[in-house]
Short mmCIF file of C-alpha atoms in Angstrom, two decimals:
data_model
loop_
_atom_site.label_atom_id
_atom_site.label_comp_id
_atom_site.label_asym_id
_atom_site.label_seq_id
_atom_site.Cartn_x
_atom_site.Cartn_y
_atom_site.Cartn_z
CA SER A 212 41.86 -59.76 -55.28
CA THR A 213 43.37 -56.39 -54.63
CA TYR A 214 46.94 -56.96 -55.89
CA LEU A 215 48.02 -55.75 -59.33
CA LEU A 216 48.22 -58.28 -62.07
CA PRO A 217 51.86 -58.49 -63.30
CA ALA A 218 50.73 -57.55 -66.77
CA GLU A 219 48.92 -54.50 -65.50
CA ARG A 220 51.91 -53.49 -63.34
CA LYS A 221 54.20 -53.69 -66.35
CA GLY A 222 51.76 -51.63 -68.54
CA ASP A 223 50.74 -54.64 -70.71
CA TYR A 224 47.04 -53.62 -70.59
CA GLU A 225 45.99 -56.01 -73.40
CA SER A 226 47.10 -59.04 -71.37
CA ALA A 227 45.56 -57.64 -68.18
CA VAL A 228 42.27 -57.14 -69.92
CA GLN A 229 42.32 -60.71 -71.24
CA CYS A 230 43.13 -62.17 -67.78
CA LEU A 231 40.33 -60.12 -66.11
CA GLN A 232 37.83 -60.90 -68.87
CA ASP A 233 38.54 -64.70 -68.46
CA SER A 234 38.17 -64.31 -64.75
CA LEU A 235 34.86 -62.47 -65.22
CA SER A 236 33.56 -65.12 -67.51
CA GLY A 237 34.30 -67.84 -64.93
CA ARG A 238 32.72 -65.99 -62.10
CA ARG A 239 29.54 -65.21 -64.15
CA GLU A 240 29.32 -68.93 -65.00
CA HIS A 241 29.48 -70.10 -61.35
CA LEU A 242 28.16 -67.24 -59.28
CA ASP A 243 24.90 -65.44 -58.94
CA GLU A 244 24.63 -62.48 -61.40
CA PHE A 245 24.56 -59.97 -58.47
CA ASP A 246 27.44 -61.46 -56.60
CA ASN A 247 29.87 -58.79 -55.27
CA ASP A 248 32.87 -60.88 -56.47
CA ILE A 249 31.61 -60.13 -60.07
CA ALA A 250 31.42 -56.45 -59.16
CA ASP A 251 35.01 -56.50 -57.78
CA ASN A 252 36.18 -58.11 -60.94
CA LEU A 253 34.35 -55.41 -63.04
CA THR A 254 36.04 -52.76 -60.97
CA ARG A 255 39.50 -54.15 -61.78
CA LEU A 256 38.55 -54.36 -65.46
CA GLU A 257 37.18 -50.85 -65.43
CA ASN A 258 40.56 -49.54 -64.01
CA VAL A 259 42.50 -51.08 -66.89
CA TYR A 260 40.00 -49.70 -69.45
CA PHE A 261 40.65 -46.27 -67.92
CA LYS A 262 44.35 -46.73 -68.30
CA ARG A 263 43.85 -47.58 -71.99
CA THR A 264 41.43 -44.66 -72.35
CA ASP A 265 38.70 -46.98 -73.53
CA TRP A 266 35.96 -44.81 -72.15
CA ASP A 267 33.03 -46.55 -73.78
CA LEU A 268 34.13 -50.01 -72.43
CA ALA A 269 34.72 -48.43 -69.03
CA VAL A 270 31.19 -46.97 -69.04
CA THR A 271 29.72 -50.35 -69.85
CA ALA A 272 31.72 -52.11 -67.15
CA TYR A 273 30.95 -49.42 -64.50
CA SER A 274 27.27 -49.55 -65.37
CA ASP A 275 27.18 -53.40 -64.81
CA CYS A 276 29.09 -52.91 -61.58
CA LEU A 277 26.62 -50.21 -60.28
CA LYS A 278 23.66 -52.54 -60.91
CA ILE A 279 25.31 -55.19 -58.74
CA ARG A 280 26.24 -52.68 -55.93
CA GLU A 281 22.73 -51.33 -55.83
CA ALA A 282 21.18 -54.85 -55.81
CA SER A 283 23.54 -55.73 -52.86
CA ARG A 284 22.86 -52.55 -50.98
CA GLY A 285 22.06 -53.10 -47.28
CA THR A 286 21.10 -50.77 -44.43
CA ASP A 287 24.68 -50.61 -43.17
CA THR A 288 27.00 -47.65 -43.90
CA ALA A 289 29.60 -49.78 -45.72
CA THR A 290 27.34 -51.04 -48.51
CA GLN A 291 25.84 -47.45 -48.96
CA ILE A 292 29.34 -46.03 -49.43
CA ILE A 293 30.14 -48.75 -51.90
CA VAL A 294 27.14 -47.74 -53.95
CA ALA A 295 28.25 -44.11 -53.80
CA ASP A 296 31.68 -45.16 -55.03
CA ALA A 297 30.07 -46.92 -57.97
CA LEU A 298 28.04 -43.86 -58.80
CA PHE A 299 31.19 -41.72 -58.69
CA ASP A 300 33.18 -44.20 -60.87
CA LEU A 301 30.51 -44.34 -63.54
CA GLY A 302 30.21 -40.58 -63.41
CA THR A 303 34.00 -40.29 -64.06
CA ALA A 304 33.79 -42.69 -66.99
CA LEU A 305 30.94 -40.74 -68.55
CA HIS A 306 32.75 -37.45 -67.92
CA LYS A 307 35.76 -38.84 -69.95
CA ALA A 308 33.30 -39.92 -72.63
CA LEU A 309 32.10 -36.26 -72.74
CA ASP A 310 28.61 -37.07 -71.54
CA SER A 311 28.26 -33.99 -69.25
CA GLN A 312 24.56 -34.31 -68.49
CA ARG A 313 24.69 -37.86 -67.25
CA SER A 314 28.04 -37.46 -65.40
CA MET A 315 26.71 -34.40 -63.65
CA GLN A 316 23.65 -36.41 -62.34
CA LEU A 317 25.86 -39.27 -61.20
CA PHE A 318 28.35 -37.01 -59.34
CA THR A 319 25.36 -35.19 -57.74
CA ASP A 320 23.87 -38.54 -56.61
CA ALA A 321 27.25 -39.73 -55.32
CA LEU A 322 27.70 -36.46 -53.38
CA LYS A 323 24.31 -36.81 -51.68
CA GLU A 324 25.12 -40.44 -50.70
CA TYR A 325 28.55 -39.38 -49.28
CA GLN A 326 27.07 -36.51 -47.28
CA ARG A 327 24.31 -38.70 -45.96
CA HIS A 328 26.37 -41.66 -44.86
CA LEU A 329 29.82 -40.32 -44.15
CA ASN A 330 30.26 -38.78 -40.72
CA ASP A 331 33.13 -36.60 -41.91
CA PRO A 332 32.16 -33.41 -43.99
CA ASN A 333 35.78 -33.02 -44.89
CA ASN A 334 36.17 -36.46 -46.46
CA VAL A 335 38.18 -36.42 -49.70
CA LYS A 336 35.46 -38.26 -51.46
CA ILE A 337 33.12 -35.28 -51.07
CA ALA A 338 35.83 -32.97 -52.26
CA LYS A 339 36.28 -35.09 -55.41
CA CYS A 340 32.56 -34.83 -56.21
CA HIS A 341 32.58 -31.02 -55.73
CA SER A 342 35.67 -30.85 -57.98
CA TYR A 343 34.14 -32.74 -60.82
CA ILE A 344 30.84 -30.94 -60.55
CA GLY A 345 32.72 -27.66 -60.70
CA GLU A 346 34.62 -28.81 -63.87
CA ILE A 347 31.35 -29.68 -65.63
CA TYR A 348 29.89 -26.32 -64.63
CA GLU A 349 32.98 -24.64 -66.19
CA LYS A 350 32.61 -26.64 -69.44
CA THR A 351 28.94 -25.72 -69.65
CA ASN A 352 29.76 -21.99 -69.06
CA GLU A 353 28.02 -21.77 -65.65
CA LEU A 354 31.16 -20.13 -64.19
CA LEU A 355 29.87 -18.79 -60.93
CA LYS A 356 28.50 -22.25 -60.04
CA ALA A 357 31.78 -23.77 -61.11
CA VAL A 358 33.72 -21.50 -58.69
CA ASN A 359 31.33 -22.14 -55.86
CA SER A 360 31.84 -25.98 -56.21
CA LEU A 361 35.50 -25.79 -56.74
CA GLU A 362 36.05 -23.54 -53.70
CA LYS A 363 34.15 -26.03 -51.60
CA ALA A 364 36.58 -28.72 -52.80
CA THR A 365 39.68 -26.63 -52.18
CA GLU A 366 38.59 -25.96 -48.60
CA ILE A 367 38.21 -29.70 -47.89
CA TYR A 368 41.61 -30.40 -49.38
CA LYS A 369 43.16 -27.64 -47.24
CA HIS A 370 41.73 -29.35 -44.19
CA HIS A 371 43.97 -32.35 -45.06
CA ILE A 372 47.13 -30.80 -46.48
CA GLY A 373 47.14 -27.19 -45.06
CA ALA A 374 46.99 -23.88 -46.97
CA ASP A 375 50.56 -23.79 -48.16
CA PRO A 376 52.36 -27.16 -47.68
CA SER A 377 56.14 -27.06 -48.17
CA GLU A 378 57.78 -29.23 -50.82
CA LYS A 379 59.36 -31.33 -48.08
CA GLU A 380 55.91 -31.99 -46.60
CA ILE A 381 54.43 -32.96 -49.92
CA ARG A 382 57.16 -35.45 -50.78
CA ALA A 383 57.13 -37.01 -47.30
CA SER A 384 53.39 -37.28 -47.12
CA LYS A 385 51.55 -40.61 -47.77
CA ASN A 386 48.32 -38.69 -48.51
CA ILE A 387 48.99 -38.37 -52.22
CA ASP A 388 45.31 -38.49 -53.08
CA ALA A 389 44.57 -35.19 -51.19
CA TYR A 390 47.60 -33.40 -52.74
CA SER A 391 46.87 -34.52 -56.32
CA GLY A 392 43.15 -33.76 -55.77
CA GLN A 393 43.98 -30.24 -54.64
CA ALA A 394 46.30 -29.69 -57.62
CA GLU A 395 43.56 -30.84 -60.04
CA THR A 396 41.00 -28.65 -58.25
CA LEU A 397 43.24 -25.60 -58.33
CA PHE A 398 43.79 -26.13 -62.04
CA ARG A 399 39.98 -26.20 -62.65
CA LEU A 400 39.48 -23.24 -60.40
CA ALA A 401 42.11 -21.16 -62.18
CA THR A 402 40.48 -21.96 -65.54
CA ALA A 403 37.15 -20.68 -64.33
CA LYS A 404 38.64 -17.56 -62.76
CA ASP A 405 40.58 -16.83 -66.00
CA ARG A 406 37.30 -17.04 -67.97
CA LEU A 407 35.73 -14.67 -65.44
CA GLY A 408 38.50 -12.13 -66.09
CA GLU A 409 40.24 -12.70 -62.69
CA GLU A 410 43.64 -13.13 -64.28
CA ALA A 411 45.76 -12.38 -61.21
CA THR A 412 43.88 -15.01 -59.18
CA ALA A 413 43.98 -17.56 -62.08
CA LEU A 414 47.78 -17.00 -62.34
CA ARG A 415 48.33 -17.61 -58.67
CA GLN A 416 46.12 -20.71 -58.65
CA TYR A 417 47.83 -22.20 -61.75
CA ARG A 418 51.17 -21.72 -60.20
CA SER A 419 50.03 -23.31 -56.88
CA ALA A 420 48.75 -26.29 -58.83
CA MET A 421 51.99 -26.60 -60.74
CA ARG A 422 54.08 -26.46 -57.51
CA LEU A 423 52.08 -29.30 -56.19
CA TYR A 424 52.39 -31.42 -59.32
CA LYS A 425 56.16 -30.80 -59.62
CA SER A 426 56.60 -31.92 -55.90
CA LEU A 427 54.42 -34.92 -56.40
CA PHE A 428 55.47 -36.20 -59.83
CA GLY A 429 58.51 -34.14 -61.04
CA ARG A 430 59.01 -31.36 -63.53
CA ASP A 431 58.46 -33.30 -66.71
CA THR A 432 54.90 -34.59 -66.19
CA LEU A 433 51.91 -33.97 -68.45
CA HIS A 434 50.19 -32.19 -65.57
CA VAL A 435 52.91 -29.58 -65.61
CA ALA A 436 52.74 -29.34 -69.43
CA LYS A 437 49.02 -28.64 -69.28
CA ILE A 438 49.53 -25.75 -66.87
CA LEU A 439 52.43 -24.33 -68.83
CA ASN A 440 50.18 -24.32 -71.88
CA ARG A 441 47.50 -22.32 -69.97
CA LEU A 442 50.09 -19.87 -68.66
CA ALA A 443 51.50 -19.32 -72.09
CA ASN A 444 48.02 -18.57 -73.41
CA MET A 445 47.51 -15.92 -70.67
CA LYS A 446 50.91 -14.41 -71.28
CA GLY A 447 50.20 -14.25 -75.04
CA ARG A 448 46.91 -12.55 -74.49
CA ALA A 449 48.62 -9.97 -72.26
CA GLY A 450 51.20 -9.21 -75.03
CA SER A 451 54.16 -10.87 -73.33
CA VAL A 452 54.90 -13.00 -76.40
CA ASP A 453 58.52 -13.86 -75.52
CA LYS A 454 57.47 -15.29 -72.17
CA ALA A 455 54.58 -17.07 -73.84
CA MET A 456 56.88 -18.70 -76.36
CA VAL A 457 59.28 -19.97 -73.61
CA LEU A 458 56.26 -21.55 -71.82
CA PHE A 459 54.91 -23.14 -75.04
CA ASP A 460 58.34 -24.54 -75.90
CA GLU A 461 58.59 -26.24 -72.51
CA SER A 462 55.03 -27.52 -72.77
CA LEU A 463 55.68 -28.88 -76.26
CA ARG A 464 58.95 -30.56 -75.05
CA ILE A 465 57.18 -32.38 -72.27
CA ARG A 466 54.08 -33.38 -74.33
CA MET A 467 56.23 -34.78 -77.17
CA LEU A 468 58.36 -36.64 -74.65
CA HIS A 469 55.32 -38.45 -73.32
CA LEU A 470 52.90 -38.47 -76.27
CA GLY A 471 54.97 -38.43 -79.48
CA ASN A 472 54.48 -36.12 -82.40
CA ASN A 473 50.90 -36.91 -83.33
CA HIS A 474 48.81 -36.34 -80.23
CA GLU A 475 45.95 -33.81 -79.94
CA ASP A 476 47.61 -32.18 -76.87
CA VAL A 477 50.70 -31.66 -78.99
CA ALA A 478 48.42 -29.97 -81.64
CA GLU A 479 46.94 -27.70 -78.93
CA THR A 480 50.40 -26.44 -78.03
CA LEU A 481 51.34 -25.89 -81.77
CA PHE A 482 48.18 -23.93 -82.29
CA GLY A 483 49.12 -21.59 -79.43
CA MET A 484 52.58 -21.27 -80.72
CA GLY A 485 51.14 -20.32 -84.06
CA ILE A 486 49.21 -17.49 -82.55
CA VAL A 487 52.32 -16.11 -80.81
CA PHE A 488 54.40 -16.38 -84.00
CA GLU A 489 51.66 -14.34 -85.75
CA LYS A 490 51.92 -11.67 -83.05
CA ARG A 491 55.68 -11.57 -83.68
CA ARG A 492 54.92 -11.29 -87.41
CA ASP A 493 57.06 -14.42 -87.99
CA TYR A 494 54.59 -15.72 -90.56
CA GLY A 495 56.83 -18.52 -91.77
CA ALA A 496 57.10 -20.06 -88.27
CA ALA A 497 53.37 -19.48 -87.70
CA MET A 498 52.52 -21.34 -90.92
CA LYS A 499 54.78 -24.23 -89.96
CA ALA A 500 53.11 -24.50 -86.45
CA TYR A 501 49.61 -24.34 -87.91
CA SER A 502 50.42 -26.83 -90.67
CA ASP A 503 51.72 -29.32 -88.05
CA CYS A 504 48.65 -28.71 -85.99
CA LEU A 505 46.35 -29.19 -89.00
CA ARG A 506 48.03 -32.52 -89.89
CA ILE A 507 47.40 -33.87 -86.39
CA ARG A 508 43.87 -32.60 -86.10
CA SER A 509 42.86 -33.88 -89.56
CA SER A 510 44.15 -37.30 -88.55
CA LYS A 511 42.49 -37.24 -85.19
CA PHE A 512 39.17 -35.46 -85.80
CA GLY A 513 38.70 -35.62 -89.54
CA SER A 514 39.18 -33.08 -92.34
CA ASP A 515 35.71 -31.56 -91.78
CA SER A 516 35.88 -31.17 -87.98
CA MET A 517 35.36 -27.97 -86.06
CA GLU A 518 38.88 -28.46 -84.69
CA VAL A 519 40.26 -28.36 -88.23
CA ALA A 520 38.22 -25.26 -89.18
CA GLN A 521 39.75 -23.37 -86.21
CA VAL A 522 43.26 -23.98 -87.62
CA VAL A 523 42.20 -23.30 -91.23
CA VAL A 524 40.87 -19.82 -90.34
CA ASN A 525 44.25 -18.91 -88.74
CA ILE A 526 46.11 -20.28 -91.76
CA GLY A 527 43.99 -17.89 -93.87
CA VAL A 528 45.02 -15.00 -91.61
CA VAL A 529 48.71 -15.85 -92.04
CA ARG A 530 48.33 -16.17 -95.79
CA GLY A 531 46.57 -12.80 -95.92
CA ASN A 532 49.33 -11.22 -93.86
CA LYS A 533 51.87 -12.55 -96.26
CA GLY A 534 49.99 -11.00 -99.25
CA ASP A 535 48.61 -14.39 -100.51
CA PHE A 536 45.01 -13.14 -100.77
CA SER A 537 43.76 -15.92 -103.01
CA GLY A 538 45.19 -18.47 -100.55
CA ALA A 539 43.54 -16.66 -97.63
CA LEU A 540 40.17 -16.72 -99.37
CA LYS A 541 40.58 -20.35 -100.12
CA SER A 542 41.27 -21.16 -96.49
CA TRP A 543 38.37 -19.07 -95.24
CA ASN A 544 35.98 -20.68 -97.78
CA LYS A 545 36.99 -24.07 -96.56
CA ALA A 546 36.37 -23.05 -93.00
CA LEU A 547 33.06 -21.55 -93.87
CA SER A 548 32.02 -24.81 -95.63
CA ILE A 549 32.92 -26.78 -92.49
CA TYR A 550 30.93 -24.43 -90.19
CA ARG A 551 27.88 -24.79 -92.42
CA LYS A 552 28.25 -28.59 -92.49
CA HIS A 553 28.00 -28.48 -88.65
CA GLY A 554 24.84 -26.45 -88.89
CA LEU A 555 26.06 -23.12 -87.57
CA GLY A 556 23.74 -20.16 -88.29
CA ASP A 557 24.99 -16.85 -89.58
#
C-alpha cells in the first residue's frame, strides 16, 4: 500500500520495520519470489532503513527489489521506468554507504534508462542522476566533470522552477522535489567551484541554495547549517575571521539543536571554529574546540582514525604556539603513528 504506517509517520522506525518485515515474510511465503507486491514491500522497507540511516540494510533491500523489477521488466515504458527507479534507489543507498564506484555505475545506468524511455529531456529524474553523478565526480577529484554534470542538472531544474523564483513562489509551489533538488545541486556545484578556485561563483551558489532551503524548510534546518559551515570556512580562508566565527556559531547552534552534542557534524563545526580561534591567537578557546572535536571523533571513528589524526595535528600546533613544545611533539608523534598505521608513504 502507499499510505504511511502510523509508526513510520510518528517516527517510530523500529515498529515500522517490524511491521514491514512481518508483511514481507507473509508475502514471500504465499507469492512467487518475483512478484511485484514483494518489490513494493521492499521499497517501503528500504525507505524506513534510509530514515534510520541503516545504509547496509537499505543496500540489501534495494538489491533484492532490483532483481524483482528486472525479472518483471516488460516491453512497455512503465516497467522500464520502474527498473530505472530501482537502479537509482540502489545507487543512492550505495552512495550513502560510501561505495562510489558501484553507485556511479548504477546512476549512469539509471540515467541511460531514463533518457531512453522518458519522452521529456527535462524530467526531474534525469536531473537527479546528473546531480548525484556530479557529486561523485567531485568526491573523486574529477572537478571539471563534476561541474559539467551539475550544470546539466541545474538547467533542468531551472526549466521547472525558473532562474530566480521568489520566496512567495517557492512556498506556494507543490513542486517541492524540484526546488529541493535544485538547492542540493547548487550546494554540490558550489563545492566544486570553490575547489576550482572560483570563490565568487561558489559564494553566490551557496547563498542561492541557502535561500531555497530557508524558503522550503525554515531557517533552523540542517541543510542551512551545512551551508553556513561551508561559508564560514571560505570566510576564514579569506581572513575574515570575525564573520567566519559568526557563521560557525550559527551552524553549531542549529546542528546541536537537531543532533545533540556528540554528532560528527558537530565535530566538523568545532574543528572549523578551532582553526578560527587559532587565527585569532585565542589558543585557550582553540584548544577547547579541538578537544571537544577530538572526543566526538574518537568515539565515532576510533582513536587511531585519520579523522582523529587531523585534530591531533592541530592540537600540536596550538600547544606549540602556547610554548608547550614537549606537548606539541607528543601530539605530532601520535598523528605520525596514526598516518603510518594507515599505510601513508613519506
